[in-house]
XYZ file of C-alpha atoms in Angstrom:
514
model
C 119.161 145.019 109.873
C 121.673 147.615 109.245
C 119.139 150.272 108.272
C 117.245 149.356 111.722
C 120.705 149.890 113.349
C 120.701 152.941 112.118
C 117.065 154.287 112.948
C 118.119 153.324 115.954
C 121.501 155.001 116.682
C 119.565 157.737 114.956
C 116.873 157.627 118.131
C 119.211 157.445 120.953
C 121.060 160.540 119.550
C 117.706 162.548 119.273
C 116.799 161.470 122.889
C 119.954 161.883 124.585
C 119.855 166.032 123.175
C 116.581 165.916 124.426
C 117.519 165.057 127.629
C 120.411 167.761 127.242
C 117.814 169.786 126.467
C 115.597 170.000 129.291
C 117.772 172.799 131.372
C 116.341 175.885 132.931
C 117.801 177.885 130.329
C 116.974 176.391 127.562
C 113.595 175.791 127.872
C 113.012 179.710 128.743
C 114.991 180.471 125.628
C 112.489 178.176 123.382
C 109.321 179.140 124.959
C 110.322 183.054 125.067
C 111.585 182.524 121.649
C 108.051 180.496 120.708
C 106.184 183.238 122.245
C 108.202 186.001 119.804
C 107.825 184.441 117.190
C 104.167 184.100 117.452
C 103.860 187.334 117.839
C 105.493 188.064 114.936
C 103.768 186.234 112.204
C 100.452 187.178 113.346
C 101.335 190.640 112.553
C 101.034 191.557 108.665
C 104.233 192.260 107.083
C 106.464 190.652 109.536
C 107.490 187.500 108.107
C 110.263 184.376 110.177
C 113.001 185.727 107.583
C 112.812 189.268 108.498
C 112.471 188.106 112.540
C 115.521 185.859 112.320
C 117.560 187.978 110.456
C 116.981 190.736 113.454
C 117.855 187.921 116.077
C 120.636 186.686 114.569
C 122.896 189.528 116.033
C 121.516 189.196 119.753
C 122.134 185.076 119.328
C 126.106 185.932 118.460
C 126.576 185.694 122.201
C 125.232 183.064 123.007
C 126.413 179.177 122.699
C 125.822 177.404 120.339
C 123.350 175.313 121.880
C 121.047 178.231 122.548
C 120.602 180.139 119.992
C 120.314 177.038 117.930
C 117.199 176.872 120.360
C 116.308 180.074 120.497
C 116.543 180.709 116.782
C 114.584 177.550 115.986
C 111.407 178.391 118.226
C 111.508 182.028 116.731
C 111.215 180.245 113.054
C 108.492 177.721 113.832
C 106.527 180.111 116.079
C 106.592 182.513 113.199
C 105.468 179.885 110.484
C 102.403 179.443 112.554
C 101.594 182.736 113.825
C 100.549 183.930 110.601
C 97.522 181.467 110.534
C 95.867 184.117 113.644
C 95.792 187.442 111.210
C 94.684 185.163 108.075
C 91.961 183.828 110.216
C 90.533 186.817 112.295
C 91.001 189.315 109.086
C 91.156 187.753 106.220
C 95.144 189.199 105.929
C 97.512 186.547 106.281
C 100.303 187.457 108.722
C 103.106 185.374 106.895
C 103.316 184.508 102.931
C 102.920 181.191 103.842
C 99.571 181.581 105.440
C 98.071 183.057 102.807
C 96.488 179.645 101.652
C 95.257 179.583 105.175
C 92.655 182.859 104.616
C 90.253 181.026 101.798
C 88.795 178.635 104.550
C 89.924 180.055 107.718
C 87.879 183.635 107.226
C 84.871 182.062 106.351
C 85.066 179.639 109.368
C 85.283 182.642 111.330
C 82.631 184.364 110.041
C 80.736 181.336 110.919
C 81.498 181.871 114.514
C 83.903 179.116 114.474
C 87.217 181.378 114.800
C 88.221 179.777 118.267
C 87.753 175.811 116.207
C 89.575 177.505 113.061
C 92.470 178.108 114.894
C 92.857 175.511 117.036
C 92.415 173.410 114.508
C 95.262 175.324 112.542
C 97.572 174.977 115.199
C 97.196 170.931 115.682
C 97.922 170.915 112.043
C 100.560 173.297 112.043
C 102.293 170.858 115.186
C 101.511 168.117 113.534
C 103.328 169.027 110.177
C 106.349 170.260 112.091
C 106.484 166.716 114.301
C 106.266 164.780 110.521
C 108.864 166.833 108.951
C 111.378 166.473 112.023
C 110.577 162.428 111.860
C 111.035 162.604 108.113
C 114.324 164.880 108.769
C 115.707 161.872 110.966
C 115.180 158.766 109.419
C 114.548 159.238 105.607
C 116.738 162.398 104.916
C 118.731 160.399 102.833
C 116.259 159.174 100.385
C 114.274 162.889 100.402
C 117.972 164.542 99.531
C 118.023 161.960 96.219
C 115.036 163.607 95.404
C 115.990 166.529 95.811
C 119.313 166.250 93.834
C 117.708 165.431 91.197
C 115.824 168.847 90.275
C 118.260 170.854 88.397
C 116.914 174.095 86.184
C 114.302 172.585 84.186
C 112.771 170.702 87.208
C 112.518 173.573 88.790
C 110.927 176.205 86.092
C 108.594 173.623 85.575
C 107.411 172.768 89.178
C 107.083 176.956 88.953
C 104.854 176.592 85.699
C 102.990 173.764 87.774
C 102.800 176.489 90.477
C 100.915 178.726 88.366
C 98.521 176.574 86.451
C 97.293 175.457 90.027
C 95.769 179.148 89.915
C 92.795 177.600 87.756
C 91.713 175.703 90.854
C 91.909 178.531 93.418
C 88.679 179.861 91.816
C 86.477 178.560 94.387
C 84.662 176.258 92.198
C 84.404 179.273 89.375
C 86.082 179.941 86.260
C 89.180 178.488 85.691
C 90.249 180.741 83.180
C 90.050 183.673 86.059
C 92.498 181.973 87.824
C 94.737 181.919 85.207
C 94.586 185.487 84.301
C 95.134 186.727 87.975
C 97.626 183.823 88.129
C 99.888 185.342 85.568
C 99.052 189.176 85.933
C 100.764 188.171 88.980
C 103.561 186.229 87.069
C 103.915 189.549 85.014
C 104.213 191.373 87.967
C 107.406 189.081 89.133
C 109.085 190.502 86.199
C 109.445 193.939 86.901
C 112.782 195.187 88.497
C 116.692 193.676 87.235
C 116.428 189.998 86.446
C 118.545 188.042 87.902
C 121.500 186.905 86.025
C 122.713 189.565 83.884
C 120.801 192.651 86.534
C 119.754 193.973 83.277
C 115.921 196.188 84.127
C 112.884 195.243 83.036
C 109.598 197.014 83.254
C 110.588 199.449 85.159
C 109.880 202.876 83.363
C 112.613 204.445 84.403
C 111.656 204.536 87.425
C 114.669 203.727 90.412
C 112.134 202.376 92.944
C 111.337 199.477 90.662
C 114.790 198.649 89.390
C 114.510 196.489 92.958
C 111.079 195.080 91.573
C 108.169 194.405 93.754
C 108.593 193.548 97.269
C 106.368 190.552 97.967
C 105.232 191.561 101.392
C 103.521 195.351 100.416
C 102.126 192.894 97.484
C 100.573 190.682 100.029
C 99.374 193.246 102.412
C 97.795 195.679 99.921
C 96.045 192.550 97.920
C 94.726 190.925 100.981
C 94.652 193.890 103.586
C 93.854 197.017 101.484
C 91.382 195.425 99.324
C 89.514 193.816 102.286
C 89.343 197.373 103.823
C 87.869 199.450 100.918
C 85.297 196.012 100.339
C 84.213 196.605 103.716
C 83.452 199.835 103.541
C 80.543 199.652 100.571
C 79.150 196.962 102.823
C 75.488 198.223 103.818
C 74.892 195.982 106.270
C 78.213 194.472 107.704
C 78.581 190.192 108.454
C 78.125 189.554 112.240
C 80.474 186.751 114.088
C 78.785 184.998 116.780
C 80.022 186.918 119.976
C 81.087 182.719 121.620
C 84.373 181.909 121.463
C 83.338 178.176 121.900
C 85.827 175.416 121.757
C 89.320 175.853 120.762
C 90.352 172.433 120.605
C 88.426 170.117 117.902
C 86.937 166.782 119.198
C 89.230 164.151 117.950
C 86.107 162.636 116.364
C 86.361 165.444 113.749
C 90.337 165.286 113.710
C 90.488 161.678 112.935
C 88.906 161.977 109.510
C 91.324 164.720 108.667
C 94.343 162.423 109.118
C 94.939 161.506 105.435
C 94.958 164.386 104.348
C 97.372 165.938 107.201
C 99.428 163.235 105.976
C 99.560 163.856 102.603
C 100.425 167.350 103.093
C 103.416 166.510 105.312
C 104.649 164.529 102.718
C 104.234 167.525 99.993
C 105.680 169.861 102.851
C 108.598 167.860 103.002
C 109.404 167.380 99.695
C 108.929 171.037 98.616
C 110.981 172.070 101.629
C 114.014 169.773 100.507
C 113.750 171.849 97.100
C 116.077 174.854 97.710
C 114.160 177.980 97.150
C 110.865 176.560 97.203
C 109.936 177.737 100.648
C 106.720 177.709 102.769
C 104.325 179.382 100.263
C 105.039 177.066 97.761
C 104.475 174.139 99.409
C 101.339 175.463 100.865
C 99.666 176.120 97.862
C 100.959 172.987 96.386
C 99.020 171.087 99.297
C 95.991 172.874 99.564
C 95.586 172.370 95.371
C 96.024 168.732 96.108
C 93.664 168.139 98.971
C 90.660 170.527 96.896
C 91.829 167.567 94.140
C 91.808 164.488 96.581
C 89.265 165.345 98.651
C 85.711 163.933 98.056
C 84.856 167.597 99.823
C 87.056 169.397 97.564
C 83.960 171.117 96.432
C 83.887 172.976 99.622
C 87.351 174.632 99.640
C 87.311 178.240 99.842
C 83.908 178.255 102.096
C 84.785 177.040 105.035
C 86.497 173.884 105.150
C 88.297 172.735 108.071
C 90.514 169.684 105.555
C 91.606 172.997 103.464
C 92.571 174.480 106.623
C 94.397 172.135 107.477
C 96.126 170.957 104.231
C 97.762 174.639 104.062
C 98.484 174.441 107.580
C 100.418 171.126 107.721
C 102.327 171.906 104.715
C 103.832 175.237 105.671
C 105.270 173.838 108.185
C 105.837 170.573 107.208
C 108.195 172.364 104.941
C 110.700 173.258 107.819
C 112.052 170.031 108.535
C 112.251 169.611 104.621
C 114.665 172.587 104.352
C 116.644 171.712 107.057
C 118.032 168.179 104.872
C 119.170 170.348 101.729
C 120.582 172.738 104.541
C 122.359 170.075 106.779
C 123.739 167.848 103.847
C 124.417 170.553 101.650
C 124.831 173.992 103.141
C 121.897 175.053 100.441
C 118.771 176.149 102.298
C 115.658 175.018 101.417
C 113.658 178.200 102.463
C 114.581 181.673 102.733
C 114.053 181.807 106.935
C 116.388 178.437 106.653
C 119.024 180.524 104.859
C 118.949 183.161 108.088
C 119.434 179.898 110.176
C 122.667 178.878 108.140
C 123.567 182.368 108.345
C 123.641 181.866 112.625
C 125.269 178.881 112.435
C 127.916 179.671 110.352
C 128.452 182.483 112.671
C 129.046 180.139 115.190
C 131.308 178.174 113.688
C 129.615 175.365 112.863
C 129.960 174.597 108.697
C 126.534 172.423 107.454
C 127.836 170.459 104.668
C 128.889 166.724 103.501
C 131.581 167.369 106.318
C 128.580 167.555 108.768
C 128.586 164.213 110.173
C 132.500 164.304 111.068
C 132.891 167.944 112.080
C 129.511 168.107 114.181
C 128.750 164.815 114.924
C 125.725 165.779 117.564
C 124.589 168.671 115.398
C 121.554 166.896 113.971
C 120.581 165.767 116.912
C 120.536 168.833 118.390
C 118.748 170.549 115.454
C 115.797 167.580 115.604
C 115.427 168.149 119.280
C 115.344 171.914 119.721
C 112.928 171.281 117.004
C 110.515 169.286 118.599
C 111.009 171.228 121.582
C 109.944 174.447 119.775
C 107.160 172.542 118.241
C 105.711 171.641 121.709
C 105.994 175.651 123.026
C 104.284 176.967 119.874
C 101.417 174.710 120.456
C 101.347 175.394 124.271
C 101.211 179.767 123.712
C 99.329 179.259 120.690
C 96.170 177.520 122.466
C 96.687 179.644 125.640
C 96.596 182.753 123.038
C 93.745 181.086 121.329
C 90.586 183.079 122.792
C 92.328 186.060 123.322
C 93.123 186.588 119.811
C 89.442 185.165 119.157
C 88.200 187.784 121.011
C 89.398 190.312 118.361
C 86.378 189.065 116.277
C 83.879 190.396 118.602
C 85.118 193.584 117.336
C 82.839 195.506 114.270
C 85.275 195.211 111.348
C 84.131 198.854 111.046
C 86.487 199.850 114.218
C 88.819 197.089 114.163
C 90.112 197.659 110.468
C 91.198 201.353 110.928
C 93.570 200.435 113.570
C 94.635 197.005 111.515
C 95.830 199.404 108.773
C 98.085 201.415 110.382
C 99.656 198.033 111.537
C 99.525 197.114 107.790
C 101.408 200.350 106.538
C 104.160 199.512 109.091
C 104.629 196.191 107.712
C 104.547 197.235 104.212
C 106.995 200.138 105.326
C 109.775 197.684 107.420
C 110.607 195.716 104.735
C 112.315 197.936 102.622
C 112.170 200.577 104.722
C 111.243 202.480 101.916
C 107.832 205.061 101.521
C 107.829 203.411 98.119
C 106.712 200.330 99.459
C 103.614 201.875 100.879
C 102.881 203.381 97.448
C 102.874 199.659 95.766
C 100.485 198.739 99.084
C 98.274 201.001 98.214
C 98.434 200.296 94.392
C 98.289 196.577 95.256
C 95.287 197.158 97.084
C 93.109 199.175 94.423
C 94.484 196.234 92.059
C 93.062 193.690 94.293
C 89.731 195.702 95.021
C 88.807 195.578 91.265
C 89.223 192.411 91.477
C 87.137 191.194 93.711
C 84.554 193.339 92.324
C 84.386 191.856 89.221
C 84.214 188.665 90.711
C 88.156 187.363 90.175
C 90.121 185.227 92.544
C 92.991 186.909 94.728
C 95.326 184.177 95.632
C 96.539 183.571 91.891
C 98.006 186.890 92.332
C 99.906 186.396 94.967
C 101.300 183.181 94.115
C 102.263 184.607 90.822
C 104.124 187.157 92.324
C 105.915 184.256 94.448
C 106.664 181.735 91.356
C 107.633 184.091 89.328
C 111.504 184.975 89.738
C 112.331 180.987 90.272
C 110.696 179.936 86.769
C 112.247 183.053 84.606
C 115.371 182.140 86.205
C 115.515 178.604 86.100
C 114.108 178.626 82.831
C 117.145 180.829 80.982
C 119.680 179.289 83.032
C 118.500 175.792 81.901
C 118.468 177.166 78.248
C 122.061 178.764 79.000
C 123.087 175.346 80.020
C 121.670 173.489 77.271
C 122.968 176.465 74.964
C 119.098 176.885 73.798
C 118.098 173.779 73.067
C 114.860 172.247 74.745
C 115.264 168.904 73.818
C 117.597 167.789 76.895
C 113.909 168.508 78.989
C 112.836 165.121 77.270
C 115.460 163.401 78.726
C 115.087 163.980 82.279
C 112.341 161.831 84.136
C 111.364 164.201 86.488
C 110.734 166.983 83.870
C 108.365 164.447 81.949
C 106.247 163.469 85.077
C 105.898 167.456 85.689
C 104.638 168.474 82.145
C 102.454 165.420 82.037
C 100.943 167.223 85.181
C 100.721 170.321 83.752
C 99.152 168.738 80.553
C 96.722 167.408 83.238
C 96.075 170.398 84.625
C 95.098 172.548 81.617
C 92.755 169.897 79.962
C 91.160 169.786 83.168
C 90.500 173.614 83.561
C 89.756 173.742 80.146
C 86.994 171.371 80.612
C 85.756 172.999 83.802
C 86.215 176.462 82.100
C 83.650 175.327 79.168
C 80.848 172.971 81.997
C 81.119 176.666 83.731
C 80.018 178.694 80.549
C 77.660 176.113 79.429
C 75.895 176.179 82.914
C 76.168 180.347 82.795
C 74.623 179.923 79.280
C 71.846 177.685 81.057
C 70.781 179.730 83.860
C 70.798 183.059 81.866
C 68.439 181.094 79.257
C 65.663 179.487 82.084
C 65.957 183.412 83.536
C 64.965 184.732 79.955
C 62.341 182.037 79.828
C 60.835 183.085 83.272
C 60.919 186.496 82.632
C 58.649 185.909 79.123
């Protein structure tokens, strides 16, 4: 009875700042702010950090209640923007979209862009309405959780991270996956570590002593590569000139609500990790569902589940990193951190001290969120054929004036020419490749895992003062290397069915040709 009592004290709060919420002002705030953000992540190289840590000046003067609105509809907006670029191009507009490209390009190629995303942005709202519910009424029992994963938990959910590579193959060689999975890994490495800012790979070279910027990674691997594979294409792909539906017939949505579910749930938890962040728990889903699903065979060529597994994750993951940030003051994602970074400006201190300080300040949070929720999905469908539209346009024209676009993304980072360089680098990289027939994703989620498992893993040993038997004590750590045990027997096993049927066909081809 008492935890009823408080679901329900919990539900009157959340309603009564809705109510509060439904002003003039407000509501132009969150669906201008919506619309921005939008905008934003479906340009490459723009990601909800960099756009809320622009806003956060221009939000100083407003109250409290605002910019907490404002702020939040620029963050989800952006989370979901990034599904239009990884759909109509192939180059995902956010990090956390880039799970979205492997069945969302195809589907457009198809001539189902306008279903692709439509159906990413149901998911998307859906994973943000599950995380705010979760938020509300089980943050306590997700924030146990996430206490719980000190150093070695979290090098090893990396290590987990990166063995998930040998399923991004798209139903090839395992061992590929790996390779690109920690070329990327190696890649992390370069620049001043973390802990003692002592340089690593760098060559003497200043640029790198920052290491490599994740975004000109993710353009040049995804963007640059795409471009220079387009242009030895003889005879270019055609998309059907039909926009067709944008919304999917619930008959086709209801079998996708398991796993839109389950990747809520992975959203969340991920999200209530600090430093996990969107990507993570993105890739995290969309290796799951390919596992799970009794279509999983069908991931990476056009799926509409694995569509929506990445889709619902990402931003499942922002009500997940808003517990860790309430309870704690630690965010759970980096465009969180830029939140607590407003707030704090504005007086308000997240913390244990919350609750006493702040009493309405969750409420408000949950509300603005499913506010914002509600105006990304109204601009995003209204946006829907318009940005479909872009497909009727050769790839030949339309990817010149992309890449400009991509070079300023790569460039506003850092704002450094450098950065450009490492595009273009990234891109060659990435080109090769594909040519030889390797997986690109691994890559980039490499590059993302990276600096969390080096540094998790030598401040765990610092802790332990070099020892690695205090891993064998901690519960969590077991159930995560018994996954990872999982996973490399089963690539193993795929890697060697894979060979043997290579070894097959290229025998019945000798045979035919005798």
């Amino acid at each position: 009875m008492e935890i009823l009592h408080l679901l329900a004290d919990e539900a009157v709060q959340v309603g009564s700042s809705l109510l509060g919420a439904l002003n003039p002002t407000i509501l132009a705030l969150i669906f201008g702010g919506s619309l921005l953000g939008l905008l934003v992540g479906a340009i490459p190289g723009l990601t909800a950090t960099m756009a809320l840590a622009l806003l956060i000046n221009l939000s100083y003067g407003m109250p409290l209640e605002n910019a907490v609105a404002f702020l939040l509809a620029v963050y989800i907006g952006a989370v979901s923007g990034g599904l239009n670029a990884a759909i109509m191009i192939n180059i995902p507009g956010t990090p956390s979209a880039a799970a979205t490209c492997l069945d969302g390009f195809p589907l457009a190629k198809e001539g189902k862009g306008g279903l692709a995303i439509g159906t990413g942005l149901i998911a998307s709202f859906v994973g943000t309405i599950f995380s705010i519910l979760v938020m509300i009424f089980l943050s306590p029992l997700v924030y146990k959780i996430a206490l719980r994963f000190g150093h070695w938990e979290l090098f090893l959910l990396a290590l987990f991270g990166i063995m998930i590579c040998g399923t991004l193959s798209a139903g090839k060689d395992p061992l590929k996956g790996w390779i690109v999975g920690f070329l990327g890994f190696a890649a992390a490495m370069v620049g001043m570590e973390q802990i003692f800012a002592y340089p690593r790979l760098t060559f003497n070279f200043l640029q790198l002593k920052g290491g490599i910027p994740l975004i000109p990674a993710l353009i040049g691997v995804f963007g640059i590569s795409e471009f220079l594979a387009v242009l030895q294409e003889n005879v270019a792909y055609k998309i059907d000139g039909k926009v067709g539906k944008i919304i999917p017939p619930m008959k086709e949505f209801i079998p996708l609500i398991p796993s839109a579910i389950r990747s809520g749930v992975i959203g969340v938890v991920i999200g209530a990790i600090p430093g996990a962040g969107e990507d993570i728990g993105s890739w995290l889903s969309y290796d799951v569902g390919k596992r799970r699903s009794k279509q999983g065979h069908k991931f990476g060529t056009g799926s509409y589940e694995g569509l929506v597994c990445s889709e619902v994750a990402n931003n499942a993951v922002i009500g997940g990193a808003m517990i860790p940030l309430l309870t704690l003051a630690v965010p759970g994602s980096p465009p969180s951190a830029m939140f607590l970074a407003a707030v704090w400006l504005h007086g308000v201190r997240p913390g244990p001290m919350l609750n006493f300080e702040n009493p309405g300040f969750l409420p408000l949070v949950a509300a603005m969120l499913i506010l914002g929720s509600f105006a990304m999905l109204f601009w995003g469908l209204a946006l829907a054929k318009p940005m479909v539209a872009i497909l009727k346009i050769k790839r030949e024209i339309l990817l010149p004036i992309v890449i400009p676009l991509t070079v300023i993304g790569a460039y506003a980072g850092g704002v450094r020419i450098f950065d450009v360089y490492l595009m273009l680098a990234f891109g060659v990289l990435g080109y090769i490749l594909r040519q030889m027939d390797y997986p690109l994703a691994p890559l980039v989620l490499g590059l993302i895992l990276g600096p969390l498992a080096d540094t998790s893993f030598r401040r765990a040993l610092q802790q332990s003062r070099g020892a690695i038997m205090p891993l064998l004590e901690r519960p969590i750590g077991l159930l995560l290397l018994l996954c990872i045990a999982w996973l490399i027997w089963t690539g193993i096993k795929r890697t060697r069915q894979y060979y043997a049927e290579q070894t097959a066909r290229e025998d019945g081809e000798e045979l035919s040709a005798e």
